[in-house]
mmCIF file of C-alpha atoms and ligand atoms in Angstrom:
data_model
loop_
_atom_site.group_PDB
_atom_site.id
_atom_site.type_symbol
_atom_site.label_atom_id
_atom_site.label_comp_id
_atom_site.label_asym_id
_atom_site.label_seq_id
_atom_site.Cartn_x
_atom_site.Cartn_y
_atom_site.Cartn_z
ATOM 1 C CA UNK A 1 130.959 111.537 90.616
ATOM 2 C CA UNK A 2 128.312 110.520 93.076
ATOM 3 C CA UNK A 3 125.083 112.159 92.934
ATOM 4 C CA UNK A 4 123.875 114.438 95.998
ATOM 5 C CA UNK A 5 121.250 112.434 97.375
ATOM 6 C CA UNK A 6 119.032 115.123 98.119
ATOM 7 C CA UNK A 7 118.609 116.009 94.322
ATOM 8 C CA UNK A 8 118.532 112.187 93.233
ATOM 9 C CA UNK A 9 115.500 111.440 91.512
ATOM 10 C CA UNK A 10 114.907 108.286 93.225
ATOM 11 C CA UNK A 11 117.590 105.732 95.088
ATOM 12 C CA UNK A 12 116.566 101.956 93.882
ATOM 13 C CA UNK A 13 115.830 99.626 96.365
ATOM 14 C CA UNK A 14 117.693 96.229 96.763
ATOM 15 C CA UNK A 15 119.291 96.946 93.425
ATOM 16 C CA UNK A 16 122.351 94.522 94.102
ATOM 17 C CA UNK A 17 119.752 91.704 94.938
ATOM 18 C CA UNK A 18 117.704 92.589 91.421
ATOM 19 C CA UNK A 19 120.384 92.416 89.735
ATOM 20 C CA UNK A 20 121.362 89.156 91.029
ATOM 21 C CA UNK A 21 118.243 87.705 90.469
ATOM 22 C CA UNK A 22 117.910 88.410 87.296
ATOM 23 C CA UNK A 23 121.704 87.419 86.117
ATOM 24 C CA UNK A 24 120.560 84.172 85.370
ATOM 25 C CA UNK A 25 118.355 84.917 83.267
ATOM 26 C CA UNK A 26 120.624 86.980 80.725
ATOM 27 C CA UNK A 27 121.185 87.398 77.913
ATOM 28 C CA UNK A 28 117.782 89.078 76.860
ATOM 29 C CA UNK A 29 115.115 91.468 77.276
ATOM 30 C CA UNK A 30 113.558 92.851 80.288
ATOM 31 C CA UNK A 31 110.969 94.849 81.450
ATOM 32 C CA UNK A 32 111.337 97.422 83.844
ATOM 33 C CA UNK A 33 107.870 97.822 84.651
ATOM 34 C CA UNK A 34 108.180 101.126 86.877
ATOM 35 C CA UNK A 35 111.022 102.980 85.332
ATOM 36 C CA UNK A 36 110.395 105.983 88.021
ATOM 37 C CA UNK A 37 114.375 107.938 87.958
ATOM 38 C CA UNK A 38 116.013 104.611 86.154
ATOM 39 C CA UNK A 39 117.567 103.769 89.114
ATOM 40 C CA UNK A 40 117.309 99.846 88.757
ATOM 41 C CA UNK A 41 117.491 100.116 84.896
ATOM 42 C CA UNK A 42 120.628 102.067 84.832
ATOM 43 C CA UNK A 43 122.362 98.930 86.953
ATOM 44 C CA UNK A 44 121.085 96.343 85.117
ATOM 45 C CA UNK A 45 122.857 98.288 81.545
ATOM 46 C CA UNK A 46 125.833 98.769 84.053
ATOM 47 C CA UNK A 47 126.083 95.207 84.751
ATOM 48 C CA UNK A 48 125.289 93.255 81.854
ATOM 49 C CA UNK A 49 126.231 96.033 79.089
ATOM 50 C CA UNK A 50 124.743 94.735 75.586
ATOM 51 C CA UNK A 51 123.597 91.203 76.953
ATOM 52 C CA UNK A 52 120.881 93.277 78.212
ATOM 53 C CA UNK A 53 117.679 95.190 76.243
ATOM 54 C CA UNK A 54 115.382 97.116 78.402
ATOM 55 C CA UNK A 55 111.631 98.138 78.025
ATOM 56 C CA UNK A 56 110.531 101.129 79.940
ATOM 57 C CA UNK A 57 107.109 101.639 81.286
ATOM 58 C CA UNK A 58 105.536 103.894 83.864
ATOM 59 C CA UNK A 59 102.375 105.514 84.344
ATOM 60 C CA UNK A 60 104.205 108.612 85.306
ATOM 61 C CA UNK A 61 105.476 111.001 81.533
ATOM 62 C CA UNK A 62 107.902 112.516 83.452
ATOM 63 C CA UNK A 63 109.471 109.311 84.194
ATOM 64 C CA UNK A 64 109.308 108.215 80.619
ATOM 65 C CA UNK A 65 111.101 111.284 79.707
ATOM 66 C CA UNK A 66 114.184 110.133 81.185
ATOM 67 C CA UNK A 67 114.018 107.124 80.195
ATOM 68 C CA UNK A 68 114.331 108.205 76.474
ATOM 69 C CA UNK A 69 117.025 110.017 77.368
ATOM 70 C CA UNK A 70 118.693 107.100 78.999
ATOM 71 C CA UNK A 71 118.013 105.508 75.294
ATOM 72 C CA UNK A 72 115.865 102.857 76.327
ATOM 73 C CA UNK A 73 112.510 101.774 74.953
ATOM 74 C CA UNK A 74 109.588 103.524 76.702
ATOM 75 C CA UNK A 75 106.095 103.452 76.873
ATOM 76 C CA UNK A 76 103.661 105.156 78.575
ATOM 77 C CA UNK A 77 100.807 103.258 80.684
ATOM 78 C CA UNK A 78 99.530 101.385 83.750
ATOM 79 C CA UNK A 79 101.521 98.375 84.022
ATOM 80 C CA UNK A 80 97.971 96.565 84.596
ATOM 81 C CA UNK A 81 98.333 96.341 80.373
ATOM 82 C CA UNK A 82 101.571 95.556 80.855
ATOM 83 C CA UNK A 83 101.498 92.566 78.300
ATOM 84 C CA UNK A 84 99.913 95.315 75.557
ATOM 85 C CA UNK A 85 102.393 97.682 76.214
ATOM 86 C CA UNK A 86 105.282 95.757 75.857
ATOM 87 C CA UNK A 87 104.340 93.928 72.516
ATOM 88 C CA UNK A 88 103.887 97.354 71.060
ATOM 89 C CA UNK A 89 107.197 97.934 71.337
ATOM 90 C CA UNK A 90 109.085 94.469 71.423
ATOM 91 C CA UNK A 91 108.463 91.017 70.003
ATOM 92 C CA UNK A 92 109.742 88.766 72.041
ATOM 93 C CA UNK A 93 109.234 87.025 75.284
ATOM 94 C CA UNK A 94 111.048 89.102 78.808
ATOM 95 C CA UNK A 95 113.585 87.048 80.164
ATOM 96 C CA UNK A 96 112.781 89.233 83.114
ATOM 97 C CA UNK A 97 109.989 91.296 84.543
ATOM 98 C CA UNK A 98 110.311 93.614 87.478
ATOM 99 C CA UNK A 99 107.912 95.919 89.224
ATOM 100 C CA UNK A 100 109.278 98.075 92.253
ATOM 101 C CA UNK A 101 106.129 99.301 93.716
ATOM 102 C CA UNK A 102 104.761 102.588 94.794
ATOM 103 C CA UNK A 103 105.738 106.530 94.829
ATOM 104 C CA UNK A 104 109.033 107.343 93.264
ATOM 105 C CA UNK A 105 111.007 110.151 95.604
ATOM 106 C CA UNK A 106 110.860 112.349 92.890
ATOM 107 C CA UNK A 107 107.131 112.216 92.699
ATOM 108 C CA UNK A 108 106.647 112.679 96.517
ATOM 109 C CA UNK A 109 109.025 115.349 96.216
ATOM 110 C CA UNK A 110 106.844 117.839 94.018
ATOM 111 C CA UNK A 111 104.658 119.637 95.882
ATOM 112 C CA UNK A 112 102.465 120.416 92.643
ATOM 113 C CA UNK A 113 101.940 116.493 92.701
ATOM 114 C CA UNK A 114 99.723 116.278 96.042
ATOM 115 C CA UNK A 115 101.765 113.165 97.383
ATOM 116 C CA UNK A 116 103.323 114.943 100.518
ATOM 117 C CA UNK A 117 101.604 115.879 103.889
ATOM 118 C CA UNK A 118 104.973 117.716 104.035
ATOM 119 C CA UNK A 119 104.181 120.535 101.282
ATOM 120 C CA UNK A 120 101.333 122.477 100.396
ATOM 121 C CA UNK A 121 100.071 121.491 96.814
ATOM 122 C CA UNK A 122 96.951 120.566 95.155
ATOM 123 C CA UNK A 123 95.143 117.383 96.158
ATOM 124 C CA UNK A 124 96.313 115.685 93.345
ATOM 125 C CA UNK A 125 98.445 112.298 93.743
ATOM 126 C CA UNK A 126 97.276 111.133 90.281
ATOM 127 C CA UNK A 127 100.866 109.135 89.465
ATOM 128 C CA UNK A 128 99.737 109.402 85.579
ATOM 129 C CA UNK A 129 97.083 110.760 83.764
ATOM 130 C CA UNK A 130 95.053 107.368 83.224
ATOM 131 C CA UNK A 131 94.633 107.582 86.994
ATOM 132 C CA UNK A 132 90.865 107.443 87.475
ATOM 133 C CA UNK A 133 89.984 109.497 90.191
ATOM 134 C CA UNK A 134 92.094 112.767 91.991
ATOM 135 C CA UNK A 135 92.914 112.663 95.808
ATOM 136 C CA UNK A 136 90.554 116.177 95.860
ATOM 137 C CA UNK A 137 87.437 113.810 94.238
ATOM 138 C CA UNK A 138 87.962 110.993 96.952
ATOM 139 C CA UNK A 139 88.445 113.562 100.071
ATOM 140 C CA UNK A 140 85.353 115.813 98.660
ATOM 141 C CA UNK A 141 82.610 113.134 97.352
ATOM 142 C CA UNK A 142 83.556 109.758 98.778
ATOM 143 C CA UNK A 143 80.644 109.217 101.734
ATOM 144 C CA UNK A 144 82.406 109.012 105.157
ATOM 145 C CA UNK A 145 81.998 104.829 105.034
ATOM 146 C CA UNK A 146 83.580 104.629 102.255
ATOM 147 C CA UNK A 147 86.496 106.930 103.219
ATOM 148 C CA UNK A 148 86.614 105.162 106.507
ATOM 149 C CA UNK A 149 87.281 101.579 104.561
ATOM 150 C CA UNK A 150 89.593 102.995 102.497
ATOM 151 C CA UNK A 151 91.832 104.667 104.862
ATOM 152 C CA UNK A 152 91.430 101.470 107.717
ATOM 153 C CA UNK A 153 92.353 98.977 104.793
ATOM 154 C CA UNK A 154 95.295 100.603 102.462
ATOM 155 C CA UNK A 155 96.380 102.985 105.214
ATOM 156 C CA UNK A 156 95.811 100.436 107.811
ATOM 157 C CA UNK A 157 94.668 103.592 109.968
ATOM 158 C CA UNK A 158 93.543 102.408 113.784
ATOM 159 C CA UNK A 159 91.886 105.678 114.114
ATOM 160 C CA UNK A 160 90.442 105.374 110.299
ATOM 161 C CA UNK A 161 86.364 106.073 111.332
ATOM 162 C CA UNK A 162 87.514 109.531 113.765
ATOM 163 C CA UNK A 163 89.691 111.014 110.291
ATOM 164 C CA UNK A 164 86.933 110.171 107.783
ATOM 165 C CA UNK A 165 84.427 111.710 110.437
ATOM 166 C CA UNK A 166 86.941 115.071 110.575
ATOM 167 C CA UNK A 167 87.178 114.963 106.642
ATOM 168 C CA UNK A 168 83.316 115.349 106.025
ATOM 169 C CA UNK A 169 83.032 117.601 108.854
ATOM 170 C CA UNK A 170 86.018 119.690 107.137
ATOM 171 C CA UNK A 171 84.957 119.565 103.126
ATOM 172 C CA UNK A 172 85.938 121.051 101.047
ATOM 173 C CA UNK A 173 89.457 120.971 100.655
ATOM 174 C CA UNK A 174 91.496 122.171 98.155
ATOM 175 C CA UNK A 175 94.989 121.407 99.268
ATOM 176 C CA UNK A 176 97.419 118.653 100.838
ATOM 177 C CA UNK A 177 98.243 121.190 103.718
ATOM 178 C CA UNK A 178 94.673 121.822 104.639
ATOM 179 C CA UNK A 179 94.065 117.938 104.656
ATOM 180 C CA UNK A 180 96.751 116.934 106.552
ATOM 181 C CA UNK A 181 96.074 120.104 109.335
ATOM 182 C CA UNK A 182 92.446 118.619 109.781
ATOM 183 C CA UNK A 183 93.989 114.963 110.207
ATOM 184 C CA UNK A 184 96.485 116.463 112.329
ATOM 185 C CA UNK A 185 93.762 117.893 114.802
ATOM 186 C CA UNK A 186 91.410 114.563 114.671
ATOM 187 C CA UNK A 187 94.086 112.256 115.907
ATOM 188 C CA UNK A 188 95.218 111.400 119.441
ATOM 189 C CA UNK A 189 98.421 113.566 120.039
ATOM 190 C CA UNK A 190 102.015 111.795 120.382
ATOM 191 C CA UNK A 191 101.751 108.800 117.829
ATOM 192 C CA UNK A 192 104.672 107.547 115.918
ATOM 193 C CA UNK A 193 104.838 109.432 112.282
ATOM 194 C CA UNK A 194 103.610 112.088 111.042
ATOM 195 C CA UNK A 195 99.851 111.665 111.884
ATOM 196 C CA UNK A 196 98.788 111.774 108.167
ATOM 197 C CA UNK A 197 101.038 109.421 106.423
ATOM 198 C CA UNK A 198 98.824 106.647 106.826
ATOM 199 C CA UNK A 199 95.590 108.740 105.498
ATOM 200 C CA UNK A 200 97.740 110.009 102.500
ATOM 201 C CA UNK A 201 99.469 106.603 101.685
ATOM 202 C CA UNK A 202 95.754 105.378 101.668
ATOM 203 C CA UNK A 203 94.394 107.926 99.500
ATOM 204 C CA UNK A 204 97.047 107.823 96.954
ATOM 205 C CA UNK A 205 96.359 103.962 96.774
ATOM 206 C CA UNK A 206 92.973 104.296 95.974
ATOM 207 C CA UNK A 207 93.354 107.112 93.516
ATOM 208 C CA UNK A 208 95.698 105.307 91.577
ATOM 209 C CA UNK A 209 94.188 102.052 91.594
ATOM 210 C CA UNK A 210 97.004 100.439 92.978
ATOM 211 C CA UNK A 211 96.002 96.878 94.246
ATOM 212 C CA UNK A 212 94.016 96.309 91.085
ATOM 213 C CA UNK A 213 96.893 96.988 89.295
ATOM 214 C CA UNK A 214 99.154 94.838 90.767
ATOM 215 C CA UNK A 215 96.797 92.007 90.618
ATOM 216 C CA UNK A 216 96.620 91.698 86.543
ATOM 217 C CA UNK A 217 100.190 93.168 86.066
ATOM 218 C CA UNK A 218 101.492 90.152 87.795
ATOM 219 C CA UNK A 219 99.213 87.679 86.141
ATOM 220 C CA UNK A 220 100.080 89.564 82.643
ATOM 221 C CA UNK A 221 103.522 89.354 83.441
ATOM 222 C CA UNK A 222 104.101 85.590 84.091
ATOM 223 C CA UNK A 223 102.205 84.805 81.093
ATOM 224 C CA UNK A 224 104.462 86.842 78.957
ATOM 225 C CA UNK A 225 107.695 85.576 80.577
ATOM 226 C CA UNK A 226 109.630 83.085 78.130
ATOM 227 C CA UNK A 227 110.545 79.408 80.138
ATOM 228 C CA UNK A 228 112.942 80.341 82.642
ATOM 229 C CA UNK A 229 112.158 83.590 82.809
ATOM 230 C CA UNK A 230 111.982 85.508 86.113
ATOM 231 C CA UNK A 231 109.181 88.199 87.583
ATOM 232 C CA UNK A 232 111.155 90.018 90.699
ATOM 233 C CA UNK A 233 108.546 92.396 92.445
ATOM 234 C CA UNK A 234 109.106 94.848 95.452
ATOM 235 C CA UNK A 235 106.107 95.497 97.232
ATOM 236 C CA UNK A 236 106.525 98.434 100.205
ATOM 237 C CA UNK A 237 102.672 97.539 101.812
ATOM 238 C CA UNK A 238 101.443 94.792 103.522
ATOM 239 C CA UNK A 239 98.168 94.476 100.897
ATOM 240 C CA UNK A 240 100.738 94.714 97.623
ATOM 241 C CA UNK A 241 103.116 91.982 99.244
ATOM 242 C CA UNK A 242 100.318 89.823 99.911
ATOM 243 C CA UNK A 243 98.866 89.953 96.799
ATOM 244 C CA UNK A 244 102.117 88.812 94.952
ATOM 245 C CA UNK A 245 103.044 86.155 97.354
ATOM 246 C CA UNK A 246 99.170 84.518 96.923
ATOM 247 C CA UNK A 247 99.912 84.815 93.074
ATOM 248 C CA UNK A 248 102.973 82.861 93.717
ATOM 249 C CA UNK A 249 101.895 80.553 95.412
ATOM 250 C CA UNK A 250 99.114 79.981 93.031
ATOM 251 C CA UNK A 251 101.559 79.558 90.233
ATOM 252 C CA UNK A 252 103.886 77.155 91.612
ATOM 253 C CA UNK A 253 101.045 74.832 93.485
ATOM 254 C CA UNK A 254 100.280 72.948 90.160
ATOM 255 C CA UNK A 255 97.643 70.493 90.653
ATOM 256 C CA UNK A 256 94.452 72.009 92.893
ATOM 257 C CA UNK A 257 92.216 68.788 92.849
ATOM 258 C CA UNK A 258 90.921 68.175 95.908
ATOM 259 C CA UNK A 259 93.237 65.976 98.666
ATOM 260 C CA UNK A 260 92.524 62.323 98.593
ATOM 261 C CA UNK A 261 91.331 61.897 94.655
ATOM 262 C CA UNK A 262 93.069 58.999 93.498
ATOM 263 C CA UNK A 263 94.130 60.466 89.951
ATOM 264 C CA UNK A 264 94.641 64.229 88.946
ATOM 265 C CA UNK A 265 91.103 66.024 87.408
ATOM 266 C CA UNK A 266 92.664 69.220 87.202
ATOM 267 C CA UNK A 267 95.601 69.154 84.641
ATOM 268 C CA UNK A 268 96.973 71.960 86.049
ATOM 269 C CA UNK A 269 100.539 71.641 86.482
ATOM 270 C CA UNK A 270 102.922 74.093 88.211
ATOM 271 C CA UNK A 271 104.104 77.373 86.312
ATOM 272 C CA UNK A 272 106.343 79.033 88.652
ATOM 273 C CA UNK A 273 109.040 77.887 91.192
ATOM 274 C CA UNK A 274 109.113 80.528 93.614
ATOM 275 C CA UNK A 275 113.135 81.577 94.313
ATOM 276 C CA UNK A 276 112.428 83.482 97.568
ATOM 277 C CA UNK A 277 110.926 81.173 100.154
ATOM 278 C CA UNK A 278 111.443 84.265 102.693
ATOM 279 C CA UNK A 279 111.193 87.399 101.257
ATOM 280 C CA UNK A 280 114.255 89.248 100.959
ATOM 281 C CA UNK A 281 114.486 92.859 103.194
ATOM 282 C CA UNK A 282 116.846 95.497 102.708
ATOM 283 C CA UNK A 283 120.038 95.405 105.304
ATOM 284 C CA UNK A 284 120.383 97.789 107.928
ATOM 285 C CA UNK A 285 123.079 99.750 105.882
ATOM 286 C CA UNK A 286 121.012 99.846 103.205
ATOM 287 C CA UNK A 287 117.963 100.859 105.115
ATOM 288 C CA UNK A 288 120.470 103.259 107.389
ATOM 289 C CA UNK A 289 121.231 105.247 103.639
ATOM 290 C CA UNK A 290 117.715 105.439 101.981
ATOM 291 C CA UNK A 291 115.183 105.354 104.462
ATOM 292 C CA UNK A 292 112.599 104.534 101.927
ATOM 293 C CA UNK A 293 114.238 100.885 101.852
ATOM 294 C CA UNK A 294 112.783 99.870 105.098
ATOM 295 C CA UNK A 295 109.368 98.673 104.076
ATOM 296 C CA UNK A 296 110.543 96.976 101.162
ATOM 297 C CA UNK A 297 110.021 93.312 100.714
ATOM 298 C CA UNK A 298 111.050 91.389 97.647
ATOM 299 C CA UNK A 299 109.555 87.971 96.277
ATOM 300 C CA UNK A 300 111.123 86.097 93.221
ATOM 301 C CA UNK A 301 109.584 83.257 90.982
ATOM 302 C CA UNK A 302 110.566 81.881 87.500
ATOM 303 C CA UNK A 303 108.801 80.574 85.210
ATOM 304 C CA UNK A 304 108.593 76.802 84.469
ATOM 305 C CA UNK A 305 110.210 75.668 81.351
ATOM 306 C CA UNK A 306 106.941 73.968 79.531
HETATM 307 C C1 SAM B 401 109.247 103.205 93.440
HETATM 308 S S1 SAM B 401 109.212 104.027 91.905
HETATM 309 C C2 SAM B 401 110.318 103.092 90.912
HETATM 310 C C3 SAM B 401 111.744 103.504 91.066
HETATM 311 C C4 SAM B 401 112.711 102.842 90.112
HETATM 312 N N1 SAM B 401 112.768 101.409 90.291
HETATM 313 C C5 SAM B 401 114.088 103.452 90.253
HETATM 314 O O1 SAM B 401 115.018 102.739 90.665
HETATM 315 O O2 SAM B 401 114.251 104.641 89.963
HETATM 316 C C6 SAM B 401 107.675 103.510 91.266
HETATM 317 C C7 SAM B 401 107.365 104.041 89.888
HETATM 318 O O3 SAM B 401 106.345 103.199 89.366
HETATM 319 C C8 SAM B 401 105.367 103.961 88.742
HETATM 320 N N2 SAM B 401 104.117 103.214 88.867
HETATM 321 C C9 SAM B 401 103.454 102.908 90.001
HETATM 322 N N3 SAM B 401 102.340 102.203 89.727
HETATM 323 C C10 SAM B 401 102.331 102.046 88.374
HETATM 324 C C11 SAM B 401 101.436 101.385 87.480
HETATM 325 N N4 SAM B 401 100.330 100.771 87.902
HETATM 326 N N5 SAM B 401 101.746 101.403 86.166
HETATM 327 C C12 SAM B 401 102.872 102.017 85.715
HETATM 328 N N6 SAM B 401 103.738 102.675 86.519
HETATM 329 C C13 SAM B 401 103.475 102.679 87.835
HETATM 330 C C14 SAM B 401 105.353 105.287 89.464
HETATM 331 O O4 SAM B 401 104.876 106.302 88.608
HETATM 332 C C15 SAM B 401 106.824 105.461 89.845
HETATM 333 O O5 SAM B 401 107.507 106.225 88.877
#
């Protein structure tokens, strides 16, 4: 029986194009490197049954719990170790590795979390416990330049200085609800959006690390992959897609000598064919059903055979 969406843990995104990316690729073992509610994991064992073996990871132990109930390998962790947390669990190469990026529902659901400017909770938005900093730290001891840069560049805030001017003036704050009243009352009236989704969306970035994180997951990741293996990564902000399409890129460019040398100096030969030349965006049905689909961008590459 279909689930009622409102108590669904957390929809996947694009999970008809994931799994048909990674088809290819089977049979063998992949990663799902952010199990959040299972959603892309529990296709993937629909579809390819015992052809597939999954590894679990997440930063997030209430994710992992239902992933060992789902039976699957899991580990706990940042998926920035990704290549040490899957050999402690498996020995062989992924014949896939996928990251689906960001906040799972069920985490922005839980007030007690700090992710929504929709419920009161504590200032929180740690994802897992190897988070380094909490939202209340950042809001309460970050000087206003700093919170400025943060909240301009991973909330991509036009009014970024006037809230991190209203935070100082505000401090303390011990809850999501006072935060986002205060942001509420330093912004212009009538904007799109709530008008602290882009302060809290920054916020949780930089409490989780989440940029960083992407950057040597991704690296870790293709390194891992066995020849003709396949990374699939959904990225639902403009800094996370652009950090996996420049890794791309960098992987399948081969030789970087500079133009007009008459032989090769470098060596360096291409690791990855990228499979998405465009990245691939949810359709309006899906994006009409699960409103969290329309940010979503997905890039593809495989690895080289050596
Ligand atoms: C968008 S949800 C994934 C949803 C999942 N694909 C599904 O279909 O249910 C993102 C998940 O990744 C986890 N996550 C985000 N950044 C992480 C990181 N650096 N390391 C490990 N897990 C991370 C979050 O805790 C969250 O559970």
């Amino acid at each position: 029986m279909a689930q009622d969406p409102r108590h669904e843990y957390h929809r996947p995104v694009l999970a008809d194009e994931v799994v048909e990316l990674i088809a290819p690729t089977m049979p063998g073992l992949v990663v799902d490197a952010t199990f959040g509610g299972g959603g892309h994991t529990r296709r993937l064992l629909g579809e390819f049954g015992d052809r597939v073996r999954i590894v679990a990871v997440d930063r997030d132990p209430d994710a992992l719990a239902r992933a060992r109930e789902l039976g699957v390998a899991a580990v706990q962790g940042n998926f920035g170790d990704i290549a040490g947390l899957v050999s402690s669990v498996a020995d062989e190469a992924p014949a896939a590795v996928l990251f689906d990026f960001g906040v799972s529902s069920h985490q922005v659901d839980t007030p007690e979390r700090g992710f929504s400017y929709r419920h009161d909770g504590p200032l929180d938005m740690r994802m897992g416990p190897d988070a380094p900093h909490t939202a209340a730290e950042i809001v309460n001891t970050w000087s206003e330049q700093d919170l400025a840069r943060i909240i301009r560049r991973y909330g991509e805030e036009p009014q970024a200085a006037r809230i991190a001017a209203a935070i100082v003036a505000n401090r303390p704050f011990e809850t999501t609800g006072q935060l986002s009243t205060v942001i509420a009352q330093a912004v212009p009236p009538r904007r799109a959006g709530h008008p602290a989704r882009r302060t809290f969306q920054a916020i949780r970035i930089a409490v989780n690390g989440e940029i960083e994180a992407v950057e040597r997951g991704l690296g870790q990741a293709i390194d891992m992959l066995r020849p003709g293996g396949r990374v699939v990564a959904i990225s639902y902000h403009s800094l996370e897609d652009r950090v996996v399409k420049q890794r791309f890129a960098r992987g399948a460019s081969g030789c970087v000598c500079p133009p007009g040398l008459p032989v090769c100096a470098c060596g360096r030969t291409a690791e990855l064919r990228v499979l998405t030349r465009k990245p691939i965006r949810p359709s309006a049905a899906e994006v009409a059903e699960n409103r969290r689909a329309r940010s979503a961008v997905l890039r593809a590459a495989e690895k080289v055979a050596a």
